């Protein structure tokens, strides 16, 4: 057992523990922080696997973007410090049953599946290579998905603006 | 560099996936539901990267997929939060039990 | 590359061009009135529809990320046509909306997403197309900004859709893990039928099932349909659904050919459940939008029967039915959207004695409902008959019998609406509505489509000639 | 056979009329829409008669056998390389006979309606619907393709829905039209599945090829369809039974007959058209059309026989208890259609054995005349007296002489008294039945006795019995346009029996010698006469008859007394046993059990849908749970069970 293996197990435990806390914590703010930990843990796992670029993207977009957004929205909609309502007992019971079973089932399938031999090939993901491929139209080029995703971002930005933009007070009175 | 079997990594991702689902099923606060979805998407990313690295390292399909999933997660989260904020304006609550007028 | 690149993707280019024109208008001058914008959008959409019929070519681009052939072009044309009709119909609702440009930008970007999804030769492109076609839809569902129901519907949609895409992604990742490829054509050769792969396949089907609202993945449908603005509801129920059906068909027929027995059985179960549950719920609805939501769930059950046919006739009958379904459903929604916008009424009781003041609208609604119920000589009859015939090719008469029984049940509730319109008395029926030009045109197109699609044999002949099967 | 191509105008003219009246009728033909309908249908009728003349007398035969002629064929939808849907016109003895009947009866109804519907505000709509119905019915009988027949079949359903619900201000009419539509649609689903089965195995939708492939015992199609079984019954039988269910729905066979009596809510001429001569015989026509296939499948044929004979008896018994004129006629229709059905059922294919087939078609032919005559007569009575309850009617013979005579002729015909037409056709049926199944023969004879009884009960109740006071109406017995069809149809009813149908319409196209066997026919005729006598005894007068007899016979008081006594016995038998003991329960069963079952289906569906409403709880997390449950369920099923 070498250091790399130990690191993996520590990371895994950290990710899963933080995730569990993120979905069970009663204070929403704590929940958000645990989510942050999970995401950072995942980034670390990517780092451990040697795909630094994905790890960086993970940190920039998730940690820097999504979690911040979530925390903002918590501020907008919640008085801090309040405990969140408990989940409905009946539903949590059913969920736990279904999910424990589902997990056992899915993992058993994964466990029994014979994946191909692990290829010990150097897996060096250089940022330049990703950049080139991302905009290449040749083989292994990802320019089309890149463009599609950019339209998606544009559209969802417009959607967000339309929906979240506050209606002017004058109009609001008219509505009421 | 390691002796970790791929199934171990998949254990982490699958567990994360189902933890996320648990959050989605039971959390009553909409924002926490959204967080749970982020967990689900994260676990999928681990899958993609792990498969790519350990089984099919010739091409970067999995890595690219993961990057796109992250982007999509961002777009989805942004829109969902916009919708939640709009809903908060009319409902004065982001408890999911309060948003169940449409039924039967 | 080169010129091919322009020709093969012409429909996508057209949509992107319209998107950019709208963006420039948004960013640029402020002098555009809503009416001008509506006219412009309608003209652009019409041009798009017309352009779709010329210069079709088969081909593959971007290393199989984008592929096109005559069937795909036909499918895209159906979607364009449907979107054009919806654009025409939405005018009375959008006339005074401040966000009219944004509405069309969102609408068209989802259409673009569907185009990429249909053309996808790769799971990544498929997934991105699917997301592009569903995330902005969440925003559209919320377009009645100040209505409680609208935001509830949008929330339900976005959460369910995120959930379903999570499951779908998990499925895709497992498929990637077991085969090592994301390219559809390569995938077909590497499927080995291991349990994990079947699990992944089922996750994939659930993703499709969510979008086409097949039972038990349909539960979001009615709530979202009811809460959203009518125009968006019709978009949901016709365009969004059909696009995924097209992809579903292609994916099952080409990629998952080795799993033919498995998916045949899965579709059998799904279609029986879908028809029965959809019908049972449709019977008890009072809100017309909700009613149509469930009836469209039931329709999907029939379409699944056509898919099980697994022959060229099967795929032809599905595409043909979708075309007819587009006309019929949009006809019904068109009337409902007019009444909702002009009189603010959506319940079946409100439609009692509707015929008295609005005979033309009543006839359009009745014809559309007849077509949905599959009564000759409306096109819906031919569509349904062909679906059943394609399904019968597999020799599963249990399925056909259940389907035929469900047709009778569905007849009951469609007639209920028709009866309310024509035969029930009402002390204050809906007043005479003055219909603007463009919805009138839309209804005219729908009615003509319902009548003629069945009678002109060329339509089916053409669809059959471009269809695929095995 | 291009010289038959004019026949396309026979169905096309009513269609054009429908379009013209439907689109412009309300504006331009407010008063004249009736004449437009009549004229166009007249041309259509003349063309049908000409076709019949040409077919039967000039060139229908090759080697003394009537041929199937495809007058027109147009491949319309190519479903797949092998299966195509054609629009075509098939001429053979039955279709030629049917177009004559349909167009002629429809013409009579059109003419009758000129008077009957006078003053109706939506006259143009009425004639438009009539034309649509005529078009669909003509299209149905001329279809060369099983899909085409199904399409017209549904069209007939819709147009009858429109006609029955014509008086849509009446809630009962609306309910009746909806019921008719849904019950027949329920049956049509059987038809649809049947078509799919037959088409799938035979690989064609074309009638000629389908019959050819499914009747030749060596063909691969035949071997496949008979070797494939479901629940132990071969697919051929299933297919035929399902097709028969469709036919039974339209032809109102038990237990799918419940729509027909209610459907009398429509205007009476419509009842005459739909329920006498056209729509209700569509089922018989369908079985006859596929008869070569039916004839090799004994199970299916047995079902046809038993359903037909049971319906015949059952409906006749119920008819004895009804007091609404139109309902009596409705049940008598069911009963007569039952005759046609079981006659087909006992028949075999070809030669002398095909007598049942011929008899059935013959009866269809004669029944069309006398039943439409009865309905139009009833229409005239209702028009005149404004009542359709026999308890409120009586003594109309002097006030309505034309109607009276024609009604009497029709009653004699339906009772099977020679030389009226019903006698000849019933004769063929009874003979065929006697040769093949004595039990059915017994039922048939009993039913024909009952038929005579209830028809004359109706006749006496309307035209004799008590005298009622009718306010003198300005239109008198009816306009000329109402009387003329009655007279024409009466003549036809008398003469139709002498038409040599048996040498034209046979199962295999070869002429059949018809022979009247006096010894054989005596018994049924006596049976019918007994029924008539009994009815005369009971209903001709109200109370005066026994007294008149008593005074005429003077001293024979005891005899009169005895008569009275016999009367009592008769009364006991009829009132207590037939009415209360059999008729009422049968009617009750009909109303509560059969009808109730259909209603139960509706309520059960509604209940079920209320029960599962919890599924749609409005809570998105529950939705997600169900979603997940669905996936796990499917996965378990397909990984462990179906693996």
PDB file of N, CA and C in Angstrom, chain C residues 240-312:
ATOM      1  N   UNK C 240     -41.205  19.542 -28.618  1.00  0.00           N
ATOM      2  CA  UNK C 240     -40.186  18.940 -27.776  1.00  0.00           C
ATOM      3  C   UNK C 240     -40.336  17.429 -27.767  1.00  0.00           C
ATOM      4  N   UNK C 241     -41.581  16.999 -27.626  1.00  0.00           N
ATOM      5  CA  UNK C 241     -41.832  15.570 -27.587  1.00  0.00           C
ATOM      6  C   UNK C 241     -41.468  14.884 -28.893  1.00  0.00           C
ATOM      7  N   UNK C 242     -41.897  15.473 -30.015  1.00  0.00           N
ATOM      8  CA  UNK C 242     -41.631  14.805 -31.296  1.00  0.00           C
ATOM      9  C   UNK C 242     -40.148  14.689 -31.551  1.00  0.00           C
ATOM     10  N   UNK C 243     -39.399  15.745 -31.210  1.00  0.00           N
ATOM     11  CA  UNK C 243     -37.979  15.683 -31.528  1.00  0.00           C
ATOM     12  C   UNK C 243     -37.335  14.506 -30.809  1.00  0.00           C
ATOM     13  N   UNK C 244     -37.701  14.316 -29.540  1.00  0.00           N
ATOM     14  CA  UNK C 244     -37.084  13.204 -28.823  1.00  0.00           C
ATOM     15  C   UNK C 244     -37.569  11.871 -29.385  1.00  0.00           C
ATOM     16  N   UNK C 245     -38.836  11.839 -29.805  1.00  0.00           N
ATOM     17  CA  UNK C 245     -39.327  10.606 -30.411  1.00  0.00           C
ATOM     18  C   UNK C 245     -38.507  10.229 -31.640  1.00  0.00           C
ATOM     19  N   UNK C 246     -38.182  11.229 -32.447  1.00  0.00           N
ATOM     20  CA  UNK C 246     -37.391  10.944 -33.641  1.00  0.00           C
ATOM     21  C   UNK C 246     -36.043  10.339 -33.260  1.00  0.00           C
ATOM     22  N   UNK C 247     -35.420  10.957 -32.270  1.00  0.00           N
ATOM     23  CA  UNK C 247     -34.095  10.454 -31.883  1.00  0.00           C
ATOM     24  C   UNK C 247     -34.210   9.046 -31.308  1.00  0.00           C
ATOM     25  N   UNK C 248     -35.222   8.876 -30.482  1.00  0.00           N
ATOM     26  CA  UNK C 248     -35.471   7.582 -29.857  1.00  0.00           C
ATOM     27  C   UNK C 248     -35.558   6.500 -30.926  1.00  0.00           C
ATOM     28  N   UNK C 249     -36.362   6.814 -31.925  1.00  0.00           N
ATOM     29  CA  UNK C 249     -36.554   5.882 -33.035  1.00  0.00           C
ATOM     30  C   UNK C 249     -35.227   5.524 -33.681  1.00  0.00           C
ATOM     31  N   UNK C 250     -34.472   6.547 -34.036  1.00  0.00           N
ATOM     32  CA  UNK C 250     -33.216   6.299 -34.732  1.00  0.00           C
ATOM     33  C   UNK C 250     -32.249   5.522 -33.858  1.00  0.00           C
ATOM     34  N   UNK C 251     -32.160   5.951 -32.604  1.00  0.00           N
ATOM     35  CA  UNK C 251     -31.196   5.295 -31.722  1.00  0.00           C
ATOM     36  C   UNK C 251     -31.552   3.824 -31.545  1.00  0.00           C
ATOM     37  N   UNK C 252     -32.825   3.548 -31.319  1.00  0.00           N
ATOM     38  CA  UNK C 252     -33.209   2.156 -31.133  1.00  0.00           C
ATOM     39  C   UNK C 252     -32.977   1.349 -32.390  1.00  0.00           C
ATOM     40  N   UNK C 253     -33.329   1.920 -33.528  1.00  0.00           N
ATOM     41  CA  UNK C 253     -33.251   1.146 -34.770  1.00  0.00           C
ATOM     42  C   UNK C 253     -31.824   0.938 -35.244  1.00  0.00           C
ATOM     43  N   UNK C 254     -30.964   1.931 -34.998  1.00  0.00           N
ATOM     44  CA  UNK C 254     -29.630   1.782 -35.557  1.00  0.00           C
ATOM     45  C   UNK C 254     -28.626   1.348 -34.493  1.00  0.00           C
ATOM     46  N   UNK C 255     -28.609   2.050 -33.364  1.00  0.00           N
ATOM     47  CA  UNK C 255     -27.545   1.771 -32.402  1.00  0.00           C
ATOM     48  C   UNK C 255     -27.851   0.520 -31.582  1.00  0.00           C
ATOM     49  N   UNK C 256     -29.058   0.452 -31.074  1.00  0.00           N
ATOM     50  CA  UNK C 256     -29.347  -0.642 -30.148  1.00  0.00           C
ATOM     51  C   UNK C 256     -30.008  -1.837 -30.830  1.00  0.00           C
ATOM     52  N   UNK C 257     -29.674  -2.004 -32.065  1.00  0.00           N
ATOM     53  CA  UNK C 257     -30.178  -3.150 -32.810  1.00  0.00           C
ATOM     54  C   UNK C 257     -29.906  -4.471 -32.091  1.00  0.00           C
ATOM     55  N   UNK C 258     -28.688  -4.643 -31.524  1.00  0.00           N
ATOM     56  CA  UNK C 258     -28.439  -5.926 -30.842  1.00  0.00           C
ATOM     57  C   UNK C 258     -29.385  -6.156 -29.666  1.00  0.00           C
ATOM     58  N   UNK C 259     -29.964  -5.078 -29.142  1.00  0.00           N
ATOM     59  CA  UNK C 259     -30.857  -5.227 -27.998  1.00  0.00           C
ATOM     60  C   UNK C 259     -32.326  -5.284 -28.412  1.00  0.00           C
ATOM     61  N   UNK C 260     -32.563  -5.628 -29.662  1.00  0.00           N
ATOM     62  CA  UNK C 260     -33.922  -5.498 -30.187  1.00  0.00           C
ATOM     63  C   UNK C 260     -34.953  -6.193 -29.306  1.00  0.00           C
ATOM     64  N   UNK C 261     -34.624  -7.383 -28.829  1.00  0.00           N
ATOM     65  CA  UNK C 261     -35.609  -8.109 -28.020  1.00  0.00           C
ATOM     66  C   UNK C 261     -35.864  -7.371 -26.715  1.00  0.00           C
ATOM     67  N   UNK C 262     -34.772  -6.919 -26.092  1.00  0.00           N
ATOM     68  CA  UNK C 262     -34.932  -6.207 -24.825  1.00  0.00           C
ATOM     69  C   UNK C 262     -35.791  -4.969 -24.995  1.00  0.00           C
ATOM     70  N   UNK C 263     -35.425  -4.144 -25.954  1.00  0.00           N
ATOM     71  CA  UNK C 263     -36.208  -2.909 -26.042  1.00  0.00           C
ATOM     72  C   UNK C 263     -37.599  -3.156 -26.550  1.00  0.00           C
ATOM     73  N   UNK C 264     -37.774  -4.233 -27.316  1.00  0.00           N
ATOM     74  CA  UNK C 264     -39.157  -4.529 -27.709  1.00  0.00           C
ATOM     75  C   UNK C 264     -40.020  -4.753 -26.467  1.00  0.00           C
ATOM     76  N   UNK C 265     -39.487  -5.547 -25.553  1.00  0.00           N
ATOM     77  CA  UNK C 265     -40.267  -5.819 -24.341  1.00  0.00           C
ATOM     78  C   UNK C 265     -40.434  -4.580 -23.476  1.00  0.00           C
ATOM     79  N   UNK C 266     -39.361  -3.802 -23.378  1.00  0.00           N
ATOM     80  CA  UNK C 266     -39.471  -2.577 -22.582  1.00  0.00           C
ATOM     81  C   UNK C 266     -40.542  -1.664 -23.167  1.00  0.00           C
ATOM     82  N   UNK C 267     -40.499  -1.510 -24.476  1.00  0.00           N
ATOM     83  CA  UNK C 267     -41.484  -0.627 -25.102  1.00  0.00           C
ATOM     84  C   UNK C 267     -42.886  -1.174 -24.925  1.00  0.00           C
ATOM     85  N   UNK C 268     -42.999  -2.477 -24.976  1.00  0.00           N
ATOM     86  CA  UNK C 268     -44.307  -3.099 -24.772  1.00  0.00           C
ATOM     87  C   UNK C 268     -44.880  -2.680 -23.414  1.00  0.00           C
ATOM     88  N   UNK C 269     -44.051  -2.854 -22.367  1.00  0.00           N
ATOM     89  CA  UNK C 269     -44.516  -2.493 -21.026  1.00  0.00           C
ATOM     90  C   UNK C 269     -44.831  -1.009 -20.953  1.00  0.00           C
ATOM     91  N   UNK C 270     -43.885  -0.206 -21.443  1.00  0.00           N
ATOM     92  CA  UNK C 270     -44.086   1.244 -21.350  1.00  0.00           C
ATOM     93  C   UNK C 270     -45.333   1.672 -22.106  1.00  0.00           C
ATOM     94  N   UNK C 271     -45.533   1.090 -23.267  1.00  0.00           N
ATOM     95  CA  UNK C 271     -46.651   1.585 -24.066  1.00  0.00           C
ATOM     96  C   UNK C 271     -47.982   1.196 -23.434  1.00  0.00           C
ATOM     97  N   UNK C 272     -48.068  -0.016 -22.893  1.00  0.00           N
ATOM     98  CA  UNK C 272     -49.321  -0.411 -22.233  1.00  0.00           C
ATOM     99  C   UNK C 272     -49.591   0.509 -21.043  1.00  0.00           C
ATOM    100  N   UNK C 273     -48.566   0.695 -20.211  1.00  0.00           N
ATOM    101  CA  UNK C 273     -48.742   1.568 -19.042  1.00  0.00           C
ATOM    102  C   UNK C 273     -49.133   2.979 -19.475  1.00  0.00           C
ATOM    103  N   UNK C 274     -48.437   3.463 -20.489  1.00  0.00           N
ATOM    104  CA  UNK C 274     -48.647   4.841 -20.911  1.00  0.00           C
ATOM    105  C   UNK C 274     -50.066   5.053 -21.402  1.00  0.00           C
ATOM    106  N   UNK C 275     -50.528   4.131 -22.222  1.00  0.00           N
ATOM    107  CA  UNK C 275     -51.890   4.295 -22.744  1.00  0.00           C
ATOM    108  C   UNK C 275     -52.905   4.262 -21.606  1.00  0.00           C
ATOM    109  N   UNK C 276     -52.757   3.269 -20.728  1.00  0.00           N
ATOM    110  CA  UNK C 276     -53.784   3.089 -19.701  1.00  0.00           C
ATOM    111  C   UNK C 276     -53.776   4.256 -18.729  1.00  0.00           C
ATOM    112  N   UNK C 277     -52.602   4.585 -18.212  1.00  0.00           N
ATOM    113  CA  UNK C 277     -52.535   5.656 -17.215  1.00  0.00           C
ATOM    114  C   UNK C 277     -52.937   6.982 -17.839  1.00  0.00           C
ATOM    115  N   UNK C 278     -52.422   7.244 -19.038  1.00  0.00           N
ATOM    116  CA  UNK C 278     -52.768   8.494 -19.702  1.00  0.00           C
ATOM    117  C   UNK C 278     -54.269   8.627 -19.864  1.00  0.00           C
ATOM    118  N   UNK C 279     -54.907   7.568 -20.302  1.00  0.00           N
ATOM    119  CA  UNK C 279     -56.353   7.628 -20.512  1.00  0.00           C
ATOM    120  C   UNK C 279     -57.110   7.776 -19.217  1.00  0.00           C
ATOM    121  N   UNK C 280     -56.709   7.016 -18.216  1.00  0.00           N
ATOM    122  CA  UNK C 280     -57.439   7.086 -16.946  1.00  0.00           C
ATOM    123  C   UNK C 280     -57.377   8.487 -16.363  1.00  0.00           C
ATOM    124  N   UNK C 281     -56.230   9.118 -16.507  1.00  0.00           N
ATOM    125  CA  UNK C 281     -56.136  10.468 -15.954  1.00  0.00           C
ATOM    126  C   UNK C 281     -56.849  11.476 -16.835  1.00  0.00           C
ATOM    127  N   UNK C 282     -56.806  11.238 -18.133  1.00  0.00           N
ATOM    128  CA  UNK C 282     -57.453  12.205 -19.029  1.00  0.00           C
ATOM    129  C   UNK C 282     -58.944  12.268 -18.757  1.00  0.00           C
ATOM    130  N   UNK C 283     -59.537  11.146 -18.374  1.00  0.00           N
ATOM    131  CA  UNK C 283     -60.986  11.110 -18.167  1.00  0.00           C
ATOM    132  C   UNK C 283     -61.412  12.094 -17.105  1.00  0.00           C
ATOM    133  N   UNK C 284     -60.579  12.248 -16.071  1.00  0.00           N
ATOM    134  CA  UNK C 284     -61.073  13.016 -14.933  1.00  0.00           C
ATOM    135  C   UNK C 284     -60.628  14.481 -14.920  1.00  0.00           C
ATOM    136  N   UNK C 285     -60.146  14.963 -16.024  1.00  0.00           N
ATOM    137  CA  UNK C 285     -59.652  16.336 -16.013  1.00  0.00           C
ATOM    138  C   UNK C 285     -60.719  17.351 -16.359  1.00  0.00           C
ATOM    139  N   UNK C 286     -60.597  18.521 -15.778  1.00  0.00           N
ATOM    140  CA  UNK C 286     -61.495  19.609 -16.124  1.00  0.00           C
ATOM    141  C   UNK C 286     -60.786  20.732 -16.844  1.00  0.00           C
ATOM    142  N   UNK C 287     -59.518  20.890 -16.526  1.00  0.00           N
ATOM    143  CA  UNK C 287     -58.746  21.920 -17.200  1.00  0.00           C
ATOM    144  C   UNK C 287     -58.342  21.379 -18.563  1.00  0.00           C
ATOM    145  N   UNK C 288     -58.626  22.145 -19.604  1.00  0.00           N
ATOM    146  CA  UNK C 288     -58.379  21.611 -20.940  1.00  0.00           C
ATOM    147  C   UNK C 288     -56.908  21.368 -21.201  1.00  0.00           C
ATOM    148  N   UNK C 289     -56.058  22.224 -20.652  1.00  0.00           N
ATOM    149  CA  UNK C 289     -54.626  22.026 -20.875  1.00  0.00           C
ATOM    150  C   UNK C 289     -54.175  20.724 -20.237  1.00  0.00           C
ATOM    151  N   UNK C 290     -54.661  20.509 -19.016  1.00  0.00           N
ATOM    152  CA  UNK C 290     -54.306  19.283 -18.321  1.00  0.00           C
ATOM    153  C   UNK C 290     -54.875  18.067 -19.047  1.00  0.00           C
ATOM    154  N   UNK C 291     -56.079  18.263 -19.541  1.00  0.00           N
ATOM    155  CA  UNK C 291     -56.732  17.204 -20.311  1.00  0.00           C
ATOM    156  C   UNK C 291     -55.885  16.826 -21.523  1.00  0.00           C
ATOM    157  N   UNK C 292     -55.457  17.848 -22.250  1.00  0.00           N
ATOM    158  CA  UNK C 292     -54.647  17.555 -23.426  1.00  0.00           C
ATOM    159  C   UNK C 292     -53.300  16.977 -23.033  1.00  0.00           C
ATOM    160  N   UNK C 293     -52.808  17.394 -21.859  1.00  0.00           N
ATOM    161  CA  UNK C 293     -51.534  16.837 -21.401  1.00  0.00           C
ATOM    162  C   UNK C 293     -51.655  15.329 -21.278  1.00  0.00           C
ATOM    163  N   UNK C 294     -52.704  14.883 -20.584  1.00  0.00           N
ATOM    164  CA  UNK C 294     -52.830  13.443 -20.404  1.00  0.00           C
ATOM    165  C   UNK C 294     -53.183  12.754 -21.703  1.00  0.00           C
ATOM    166  N   UNK C 295     -54.007  13.410 -22.507  1.00  0.00           N
ATOM    167  CA  UNK C 295     -54.323  12.750 -23.764  1.00  0.00           C
ATOM    168  C   UNK C 295     -53.057  12.614 -24.600  1.00  0.00           C
ATOM    169  N   UNK C 296     -52.155  13.590 -24.481  1.00  0.00           N
ATOM    170  CA  UNK C 296     -50.933  13.450 -25.271  1.00  0.00           C
ATOM    171  C   UNK C 296     -50.027  12.387 -24.664  1.00  0.00           C
ATOM    172  N   UNK C 297     -50.145  12.167 -23.368  1.00  0.00           N
ATOM    173  CA  UNK C 297     -49.420  11.027 -22.788  1.00  0.00           C
ATOM    174  C   UNK C 297     -49.924   9.744 -23.422  1.00  0.00           C
ATOM    175  N   UNK C 298     -51.263   9.643 -23.516  1.00  0.00           N
ATOM    176  CA  UNK C 298     -51.827   8.430 -24.102  1.00  0.00           C
ATOM    177  C   UNK C 298     -51.398   8.265 -25.555  1.00  0.00           C
ATOM    178  N   UNK C 299     -51.317   9.387 -26.269  1.00  0.00           N
ATOM    179  CA  UNK C 299     -50.890   9.293 -27.674  1.00  0.00           C
ATOM    180  C   UNK C 299     -49.490   8.694 -27.791  1.00  0.00           C
ATOM    181  N   UNK C 300     -48.634   9.057 -26.837  1.00  0.00           N
ATOM    182  CA  UNK C 300     -47.273   8.527 -26.887  1.00  0.00           C
ATOM    183  C   UNK C 300     -47.296   7.005 -26.791  1.00  0.00           C
ATOM    184  N   UNK C 301     -48.234   6.500 -25.998  1.00  0.00           N
ATOM    185  CA  UNK C 301     -48.361   5.050 -25.918  1.00  0.00           C
ATOM    186  C   UNK C 301     -48.575   4.441 -27.291  1.00  0.00           C
ATOM    187  N   UNK C 302     -49.411   5.094 -28.092  1.00  0.00           N
ATOM    188  CA  UNK C 302     -49.652   4.575 -29.439  1.00  0.00           C
ATOM    189  C   UNK C 302     -48.396   4.657 -30.287  1.00  0.00           C
ATOM    190  N   UNK C 303     -47.697   5.781 -30.141  1.00  0.00           N
ATOM    191  CA  UNK C 303     -46.495   5.943 -30.957  1.00  0.00           C
ATOM    192  C   UNK C 303     -45.489   4.852 -30.631  1.00  0.00           C
ATOM    193  N   UNK C 304     -45.411   4.517 -29.331  1.00  0.00           N
ATOM    194  CA  UNK C 304     -44.464   3.457 -28.949  1.00  0.00           C
ATOM    195  C   UNK C 304     -44.809   2.151 -29.653  1.00  0.00           C
ATOM    196  N   UNK C 305     -46.100   1.904 -29.851  1.00  0.00           N
ATOM    197  CA  UNK C 305     -46.482   0.690 -30.581  1.00  0.00           C
ATOM    198  C   UNK C 305     -45.889   0.702 -31.977  1.00  0.00           C
ATOM    199  N   UNK C 306     -45.983   1.874 -32.620  1.00  0.00           N
ATOM    200  CA  UNK C 306     -45.405   1.979 -33.951  1.00  0.00           C
ATOM    201  C   UNK C 306     -43.916   1.694 -33.919  1.00  0.00           C
ATOM    202  N   UNK C 307     -43.243   2.202 -32.878  1.00  0.00           N
ATOM    203  CA  UNK C 307     -41.800   1.985 -32.797  1.00  0.00           C
ATOM    204  C   UNK C 307     -41.487   0.498 -32.655  1.00  0.00           C
ATOM    205  N   UNK C 308     -42.323  -0.214 -31.903  1.00  0.00           N
ATOM    206  CA  UNK C 308     -42.027  -1.638 -31.735  1.00  0.00           C
ATOM    207  C   UNK C 308     -42.048  -2.389 -33.057  1.00  0.00           C
ATOM    208  N   UNK C 309     -42.686  -1.804 -34.075  1.00  0.00           N
ATOM    209  CA  UNK C 309     -42.767  -2.475 -35.367  1.00  0.00           C
ATOM    210  C   UNK C 309     -41.403  -2.828 -35.937  1.00  0.00           C
ATOM    211  N   UNK C 310     -40.414  -1.944 -35.696  1.00  0.00           N
ATOM    212  CA  UNK C 310     -39.035  -2.214 -36.070  1.00  0.00           C
ATOM    213  C   UNK C 310     -38.843  -2.509 -37.546  1.00  0.00           C
ATOM    214  N   UNK C 311     -39.685  -1.957 -38.381  1.00  0.00           N
ATOM    215  CA  UNK C 311     -39.469  -2.102 -39.806  1.00  0.00           C
ATOM    216  C   UNK C 311     -39.460  -0.717 -40.418  1.00  0.00           C
ATOM    217  N   UNK C 312     -39.214  -0.693 -41.714  1.00  0.00           N
ATOM    218  CA  UNK C 312     -39.268   0.586 -42.396  1.00  0.00           C
ATOM    219  C   UNK C 312     -40.662   1.190 -42.235  1.00  0.00           C
TER     220      UNK C 312
END
